[in-house]
């Protein structure tokens, strides 16, 4: 059976790395039909579309979505700050209910996964201005934590930990300062833990987790954390695990009420776009996560292994793609 993939190659290095990811998927022998969606900063500048309702409905019809990177150069005055992030990427996460952002990190001697809550927290967009532009202006930016939203993410993390060899789950938060949200997270964590007696648990404050990730990452197996903490922590984890050019992510709707979205953690890197210097391995690994979620577990495992074997190789974007494809 062929899988229907909506492809948002996006801006900057997005199209280059997505081309290599699809090359590898095909080399693995997985039948896919792709539909390209031209979305991102360049599209917005051309005709003003960020993500129309029609495009969203069309994307909803696919089995999965593969995204390269979206966004123009930082400080570009033609694209309002946050417009593409909020109007496209976050809108897709919210509308498709992609409530888990799964980010695995593997490198020699290192193997852990971050389960980042992906639809709430400070990303929910609660807040606003009062007296904007005056000397007395006020800006608030809330963090939204629903019992349902937190619990379903934690449940996913426990189930994942249960399926892994070490069966260890760490809650990362800042419960000593964020005493309302932290309390809710801790109580939800403890409640779900009661259903998973085989999983051992621990807790780290997010600042301490930053030290641990650098000094002793092997203490972690699965981490579950809030949206913003997860965003920051996974950039750090990427740097620790061999560089952001290797970090993959899966924005999952575990209930499968719609397609899930797979994307490298890195951005559009406009400074190196078109130079052949973009590392396609993060996008290739993201495609492997996609195949795994689509049930193509054998192909996913073969790609993941081929990436590991090719990771020490150097070369241009397409040479690295060829190196992985050639190993399949
Ligand atoms: C990520 C990115 C996004 C985020 C941005 C582009 C909105 O940094 O996927 O980690 O903050 O979630
Ligand atoms: Mn990020």
GROMACS .gro file of C-alpha atoms and ligand atoms in nm:
model
  341
    1UNK     CA    1   0.000   0.000   0.000
    2UNK     CA    2   0.131   0.341  -0.098
    3UNK     CA    3   0.147   0.617   0.164
    4UNK     CA    4   0.020   0.962   0.080
    5UNK     CA    5   0.264   1.227   0.203
    6UNK     CA    6   0.204   1.602   0.206
    7UNK     CA    7   0.541   1.769   0.160
    8UNK     CA    8   0.613   2.119   0.288
    9UNK     CA    9   0.972   2.167   0.177
   10UNK     CA   10   0.961   2.528   0.294
   11UNK     CA   11   1.235   2.789   0.295
   12UNK     CA   12   1.613   2.808   0.297
   13UNK     CA   13   1.773   2.465   0.322
   14UNK     CA   14   1.430   2.298   0.364
   15UNK     CA   15   1.391   2.189   0.000
   16UNK     CA   16   1.749   2.057  -0.015
   17UNK     CA   17   1.720   1.835   0.291
   18UNK     CA   18   1.367   1.717   0.209
   19UNK     CA   19   1.483   1.605  -0.137
   20UNK     CA   20   1.746   1.384   0.028
   21UNK     CA   21   1.494   1.246   0.278
   22UNK     CA   22   1.256   1.145  -0.001
   23UNK     CA   23   1.547   0.999  -0.200
   24UNK     CA   24   1.626   0.776   0.097
   25UNK     CA   25   1.261   0.677   0.153
   26UNK     CA   26   1.241   0.562  -0.208
   27UNK     CA   27   1.576   0.383  -0.186
   28UNK     CA   28   1.435   0.192   0.112
   29UNK     CA   29   1.165   0.061  -0.120
   30UNK     CA   30   0.871   0.225   0.055
   31UNK     CA   31   0.600   0.329  -0.191
   32UNK     CA   32   0.497   0.691  -0.133
   33UNK     CA   33   0.291   0.938  -0.330
   34UNK     CA   34   0.385   1.297  -0.252
   35UNK     CA   35   0.195   1.620  -0.294
   36UNK     CA   36   0.399   1.940  -0.266
   37UNK     CA   37   0.265   2.237  -0.072
   38UNK     CA   38   0.446   2.562  -0.131
   39UNK     CA   39   0.424   2.720   0.212
   40UNK     CA   40   0.657   2.930   0.424
   41UNK     CA   41   0.811   3.274   0.415
   42UNK     CA   42   0.873   3.275   0.039
   43UNK     CA   43   0.511   3.183  -0.034
   44UNK     CA   44   0.387   3.450   0.206
   45UNK     CA   45   0.598   3.712   0.032
   46UNK     CA   46   0.465   3.602  -0.307
   47UNK     CA   47   0.089   3.612  -0.245
   48UNK     CA   48   0.023   3.659   0.126
   49UNK     CA   49  -0.082   3.301   0.209
   50UNK     CA   50   0.047   3.159   0.536
   51UNK     CA   51  -0.197   2.866   0.565
   52UNK     CA   52  -0.546   2.896   0.428
   53UNK     CA   53  -0.834   2.684   0.556
   54UNK     CA   54  -0.848   2.506   0.219
   55UNK     CA   55  -0.478   2.417   0.231
   56UNK     CA   56  -0.519   2.294   0.588
   57UNK     CA   57  -0.809   2.069   0.488
   58UNK     CA   58  -0.609   1.933   0.199
   59UNK     CA   59  -0.312   1.856   0.427
   60UNK     CA   60  -0.549   1.679   0.664
   61UNK     CA   61  -0.618   1.422   0.394
   62UNK     CA   62  -0.265   1.277   0.388
   63UNK     CA   63  -0.124   0.988   0.587
   64UNK     CA   64   0.163   1.207   0.706
   65UNK     CA   65   0.328   1.543   0.647
   66UNK     CA   66   0.700   1.590   0.591
   67UNK     CA   67   0.833   1.939   0.653
   68UNK     CA   68   1.181   2.076   0.578
   69UNK     CA   69   1.206   2.416   0.746
   70UNK     CA   70   1.003   2.733   0.731
   71UNK     CA   71   1.093   3.094   0.800
   72UNK     CA   72   1.293   3.372   0.645
   73UNK     CA   73   1.617   3.526   0.767
   74UNK     CA   74   1.599   3.654   1.126
   75UNK     CA   75   1.527   4.024   1.124
   76UNK     CA   76   1.384   4.023   0.774
   77UNK     CA   77   1.149   4.318   0.780
   78UNK     CA   78   0.918   4.183   0.513
   79UNK     CA   79   0.786   3.893   0.718
   80UNK     CA   80   0.633   4.001   1.050
   81UNK     CA   81   0.802   3.833   1.345
   82UNK     CA   82   0.634   3.506   1.442
   83UNK     CA   83   0.387   3.512   1.153
   84UNK     CA   84   0.509   3.194   0.984
   85UNK     CA   85   0.586   3.021   1.314
   86UNK     CA   86   0.244   3.088   1.461
   87UNK     CA   87   0.040   3.094   1.142
   88UNK     CA   88   0.185   2.782   0.984
   89UNK     CA   89   0.388   2.554   1.210
   90UNK     CA   90   0.207   2.611   1.539
   91UNK     CA   91  -0.129   2.623   1.362
   92UNK     CA   92  -0.059   2.279   1.216
   93UNK     CA   93   0.045   2.147   1.558
   94UNK     CA   94  -0.273   2.281   1.717
   95UNK     CA   95  -0.526   2.207   1.442
   96UNK     CA   96  -0.398   1.855   1.378
   97UNK     CA   97  -0.373   1.798   1.754
   98UNK     CA   98  -0.007   1.697   1.734
   99UNK     CA   99   0.019   1.687   2.109
  100UNK     CA  100   0.350   1.502   2.135
  101UNK     CA  101   0.675   1.634   1.996
  102UNK     CA  102   0.902   1.332   2.002
  103UNK     CA  103   1.274   1.403   1.976
  104UNK     CA  104   1.511   1.105   1.997
  105UNK     CA  105   1.883   1.154   2.052
  106UNK     CA  106   2.127   0.879   1.973
  107UNK     CA  107   2.501   0.903   1.938
  108UNK     CA  108   2.785   0.676   2.046
  109UNK     CA  109   2.726   0.606   2.416
  110UNK     CA  110   2.405   0.805   2.428
  111UNK     CA  111   2.040   0.712   2.378
  112UNK     CA  112   1.747   0.910   2.515
  113UNK     CA  113   1.417   1.053   2.393
  114UNK     CA  114   1.248   1.380   2.483
  115UNK     CA  115   0.867   1.385   2.483
  116UNK     CA  116   0.779   1.750   2.456
  117UNK     CA  117   0.420   1.862   2.514
  118UNK     CA  118   0.330   2.029   2.186
  119UNK     CA  119  -0.004   2.212   2.203
  120UNK     CA  120  -0.010   2.403   2.532
  121UNK     CA  121   0.218   2.584   2.777
  122UNK     CA  122   0.352   2.922   2.672
  123UNK     CA  123   0.294   2.831   2.309
  124UNK     CA  124  -0.085   2.845   2.349
  125UNK     CA  125  -0.081   3.219   2.284
  126UNK     CA  126  -0.253   3.335   2.599
  127UNK     CA  127  -0.173   3.693   2.692
  128UNK     CA  128  -0.170   4.038   2.543
  129UNK     CA  129  -0.081   4.399   2.580
  130UNK     CA  130  -0.229   4.675   2.791
  131UNK     CA  131  -0.146   5.037   2.716
  132UNK     CA  132   0.083   4.922   2.435
  133UNK     CA  133   0.340   5.177   2.325
  134UNK     CA  134   0.303   5.389   2.637
  135UNK     CA  135   0.561   5.412   2.918
  136UNK     CA  136   0.318   5.211   3.132
  137UNK     CA  137   0.264   4.927   2.890
  138UNK     CA  138   0.212   4.576   3.014
  139UNK     CA  139   0.274   4.252   2.828
  140UNK     CA  140   0.159   3.922   2.970
  141UNK     CA  141   0.230   3.580   2.824
  142UNK     CA  142   0.052   3.299   3.002
  143UNK     CA  143   0.125   2.930   3.018
  144UNK     CA  144  -0.179   2.711   2.962
  145UNK     CA  145  -0.175   2.368   3.125
  146UNK     CA  146  -0.488   2.157   3.105
  147UNK     CA  147  -0.518   1.837   3.303
  148UNK     CA  148  -0.624   1.654   2.987
  149UNK     CA  149  -0.342   1.798   2.775
  150UNK     CA  150  -0.073   1.732   3.031
  151UNK     CA  151  -0.197   1.386   3.120
  152UNK     CA  152  -0.223   1.256   2.764
  153UNK     CA  153   0.133   1.367   2.693
  154UNK     CA  154   0.260   1.205   3.014
  155UNK     CA  155   0.069   0.887   2.933
  156UNK     CA  156   0.237   0.870   2.594
  157UNK     CA  157   0.576   0.911   2.763
  158UNK     CA  158   0.506   0.633   3.014
  159UNK     CA  159   0.393   0.398   2.736
  160UNK     CA  160   0.709   0.480   2.542
  161UNK     CA  161   0.931   0.424   2.846
  162UNK     CA  162   0.752   0.095   2.908
  163UNK     CA  163   0.849  -0.023   2.560
  164UNK     CA  164   1.218   0.059   2.599
  165UNK     CA  165   1.488  -0.149   2.758
  166UNK     CA  166   1.568   0.080   3.050
  167UNK     CA  167   1.207   0.168   3.130
  168UNK     CA  168   1.294   0.493   3.299
  169UNK     CA  169   1.100   0.818   3.275
  170UNK     CA  170   1.210   1.159   3.405
  171UNK     CA  171   0.976   1.452   3.451
  172UNK     CA  172   1.156   1.779   3.376
  173UNK     CA  173   0.992   2.098   3.501
  174UNK     CA  174   1.050   2.388   3.737
  175UNK     CA  175   0.810   2.289   4.011
  176UNK     CA  176   0.995   2.495   4.272
  177UNK     CA  177   0.905   2.822   4.100
  178UNK     CA  178   0.616   2.743   3.864
  179UNK     CA  179   0.415   2.614   4.156
  180UNK     CA  180   0.076   2.607   3.981
  181UNK     CA  181   0.168   2.447   3.649
  182UNK     CA  182   0.438   2.238   3.817
  183UNK     CA  183   0.193   2.106   4.072
  184UNK     CA  184  -0.050   1.999   3.801
  185UNK     CA  185   0.230   1.831   3.603
  186UNK     CA  186   0.361   1.649   3.910
  187UNK     CA  187   0.017   1.523   4.015
  188UNK     CA  188  -0.066   1.406   3.663
  189UNK     CA  189   0.275   1.236   3.646
  190UNK     CA  190   0.221   1.056   3.976
  191UNK     CA  191  -0.128   0.945   3.876
  192UNK     CA  192  -0.014   0.795   3.544
  193UNK     CA  193   0.290   0.639   3.715
  194UNK     CA  194   0.052   0.432   3.927
  195UNK     CA  195  -0.064   0.257   3.606
  196UNK     CA  196   0.296   0.177   3.504
  197UNK     CA  197   0.460  -0.015   3.789
  198UNK     CA  198   0.738  -0.141   3.555
  199UNK     CA  199   0.863   0.210   3.478
  200UNK     CA  200   1.104   0.371   3.722
  201UNK     CA  201   1.071   0.747   3.755
  202UNK     CA  202   1.271   1.051   3.853
  203UNK     CA  203   1.241   1.428   3.847
  204UNK     CA  204   1.485   1.702   3.736
  205UNK     CA  205   1.444   2.077   3.749
  206UNK     CA  206   1.497   2.212   3.398
  207UNK     CA  207   1.809   2.409   3.488
  208UNK     CA  208   1.970   2.104   3.647
  209UNK     CA  209   1.867   1.898   3.345
  210UNK     CA  210   2.079   2.132   3.130
  211UNK     CA  211   2.386   2.042   3.333
  212UNK     CA  212   2.298   1.671   3.330
  213UNK     CA  213   2.251   1.670   2.954
  214UNK     CA  214   2.604   1.801   2.912
  215UNK     CA  215   2.779   1.613   3.193
  216UNK     CA  216   2.592   1.285   3.233
  217UNK     CA  217   2.324   1.241   2.966
  218UNK     CA  218   2.327   0.865   3.025
  219UNK     CA  219   2.113   0.919   3.334
  220UNK     CA  220   1.818   0.983   3.099
  221UNK     CA  221   1.611   0.731   2.907
  222UNK     CA  222   1.282   0.911   2.838
  223UNK     CA  223   1.221   1.273   2.942
  224UNK     CA  224   0.873   1.427   2.949
  225UNK     CA  225   0.843   1.803   2.973
  226UNK     CA  226   0.649   2.119   2.903
  227UNK     CA  227   0.643   2.278   2.557
  228UNK     CA  228   0.890   2.563   2.611
  229UNK     CA  229   1.128   2.365   2.833
  230UNK     CA  230   1.123   2.094   2.567
  231UNK     CA  231   1.200   2.343   2.293
  232UNK     CA  232   1.509   2.473   2.471
  233UNK     CA  233   1.623   2.140   2.611
  234UNK     CA  234   1.614   1.969   2.272
  235UNK     CA  235   1.838   2.229   2.109
  236UNK     CA  236   2.087   2.163   2.387
  237UNK     CA  237   2.040   1.787   2.350
  238UNK     CA  238   2.096   1.821   1.976
  239UNK     CA  239   2.424   1.999   2.031
  240UNK     CA  240   2.533   1.733   2.281
  241UNK     CA  241   2.432   1.446   2.053
  242UNK     CA  242   2.649   1.545   1.759
  243UNK     CA  243   2.498   1.871   1.638
  244UNK     CA  244   2.163   2.010   1.537
  245UNK     CA  245   2.224   1.876   1.186
  246UNK     CA  246   2.137   1.530   1.317
  247UNK     CA  247   1.834   1.607   1.537
  248UNK     CA  248   1.501   1.470   1.415
  249UNK     CA  249   1.150   1.523   1.540
  250UNK     CA  250   0.802   1.379   1.511
  251UNK     CA  251   0.497   1.593   1.586
  252UNK     CA  252   0.255   1.316   1.669
  253UNK     CA  253  -0.118   1.279   1.692
  254UNK     CA  254  -0.099   0.949   1.882
  255UNK     CA  255  -0.476   0.902   1.857
  256UNK     CA  256  -0.438   0.910   1.476
  257UNK     CA  257  -0.737   1.137   1.420
  258UNK     CA  258  -0.529   1.303   1.148
  259UNK     CA  259  -0.183   1.301   0.993
  260UNK     CA  260   0.127   1.350   1.204
  261UNK     CA  261   0.404   1.586   1.097
  262UNK     CA  262   0.774   1.507   1.077
  263UNK     CA  263   1.050   1.766   1.060
  264UNK     CA  264   1.415   1.818   1.147
  265UNK     CA  265   1.468   2.024   1.464
  266UNK     CA  266   1.686   2.274   1.277
  267UNK     CA  267   1.558   2.585   1.103
  268UNK     CA  268   1.583   2.713   0.746
  269UNK     CA  269   1.947   2.833   0.779
  270UNK     CA  270   1.917   3.087   0.496
  271UNK     CA  271   2.287   3.172   0.531
  272UNK     CA  272   2.393   2.835   0.387
  273UNK     CA  273   2.094   2.770   0.157
  274UNK     CA  274   2.202   2.662  -0.189
  275UNK     CA  275   2.564   2.598  -0.093
  276UNK     CA  276   2.533   2.221  -0.053
  277UNK     CA  277   2.651   2.248   0.306
  278UNK     CA  278   2.322   2.161   0.476
  279UNK     CA  279   2.331   1.832   0.663
  280UNK     CA  280   2.039   1.621   0.541
  281UNK     CA  281   2.069   1.358   0.816
  282UNK     CA  282   1.818   1.525   1.050
  283UNK     CA  283   1.560   1.533   0.773
  284UNK     CA  284   1.640   1.173   0.677
  285UNK     CA  285   1.603   1.063   1.038
  286UNK     CA  286   1.271   1.252   1.057
  287UNK     CA  287   1.154   1.060   0.750
  288UNK     CA  288   1.252   0.738   0.930
  289UNK     CA  289   1.036   0.843   1.227
  290UNK     CA  290   0.755   0.902   0.977
  291UNK     CA  291   0.791   0.555   0.825
  292UNK     CA  292   0.801   0.399   1.169
  293UNK     CA  293   0.476   0.574   1.265
  294UNK     CA  294   0.321   0.462   0.936
  295UNK     CA  295   0.399   0.102   1.025
  296UNK     CA  296   0.701   0.066   0.795
  297UNK     CA  297   0.909  -0.038   1.092
  298UNK     CA  298   1.160  -0.247   0.898
  299UNK     CA  299   1.241   0.030   0.648
  300UNK     CA  300   1.261   0.281   0.934
  301UNK     CA  301   1.510   0.067   1.123
  302UNK     CA  302   1.723   0.016   0.811
  303UNK     CA  303   1.732   0.390   0.742
  304UNK     CA  304   1.818   0.472   1.102
  305UNK     CA  305   2.106   0.225   1.092
  306UNK     CA  306   2.227   0.356   0.756
  307UNK     CA  307   2.229   0.710   0.897
  308UNK     CA  308   2.432   0.596   1.197
  309UNK     CA  309   2.681   0.426   0.966
  310UNK     CA  310   2.703   0.733   0.739
  311UNK     CA  311   2.711   0.991   1.019
  312UNK     CA  312   3.090   1.021   1.029
  313UNK     CA  313   3.111   1.076   0.655
  314UNK     CA  314   3.161   1.423   0.507
  315UNK     CA  315   3.031   1.558   0.180
  316UNK     CA  316   2.771   1.782   0.026
  317UNK     CA  317   2.401   1.759   0.105
  318UNK     CA  318   2.333   1.529  -0.188
  319UNK     CA  319   2.650   1.322  -0.136
  320UNK     CA  320   2.537   1.247   0.219
  321UNK     CA  321   2.191   1.156   0.092
  322UNK     CA  322   2.352   0.924  -0.161
  323UNK     CA  323   2.571   0.772   0.109
  324UNK     CA  324   2.265   0.679   0.316
  325UNK     CA  325   2.063   0.564   0.016
  326UNK     CA  326   2.357   0.353  -0.104
  327UNK     CA  327   2.361   0.160   0.222
  328UNK     CA  328   2.001   0.046   0.190
  329LIG     C1  329   1.107   2.392   1.706
  329LIG     C2  330   1.114   2.535   1.661
  329LIG     C3  331   0.975   2.596   1.672
  329LIG     C4  332   0.934   2.591   1.816
  329LIG     C5  333   0.963   2.740   1.618
  329LIG     C6  334   1.009   2.748   1.474
  329LIG     C7  335   0.823   2.793   1.633
  329LIG     O1  336   1.207   2.606   1.733
  329LIG     O2  337   1.034   2.313   1.645
  329LIG     O3  338   1.175   2.356   1.804
  329LIG     O4  339   0.968   2.681   1.894
  329LIG     O5  340   0.867   2.496   1.854
  330LIG    MN1  341   1.316   2.486   1.879
   0.00000   0.00000   0.00000
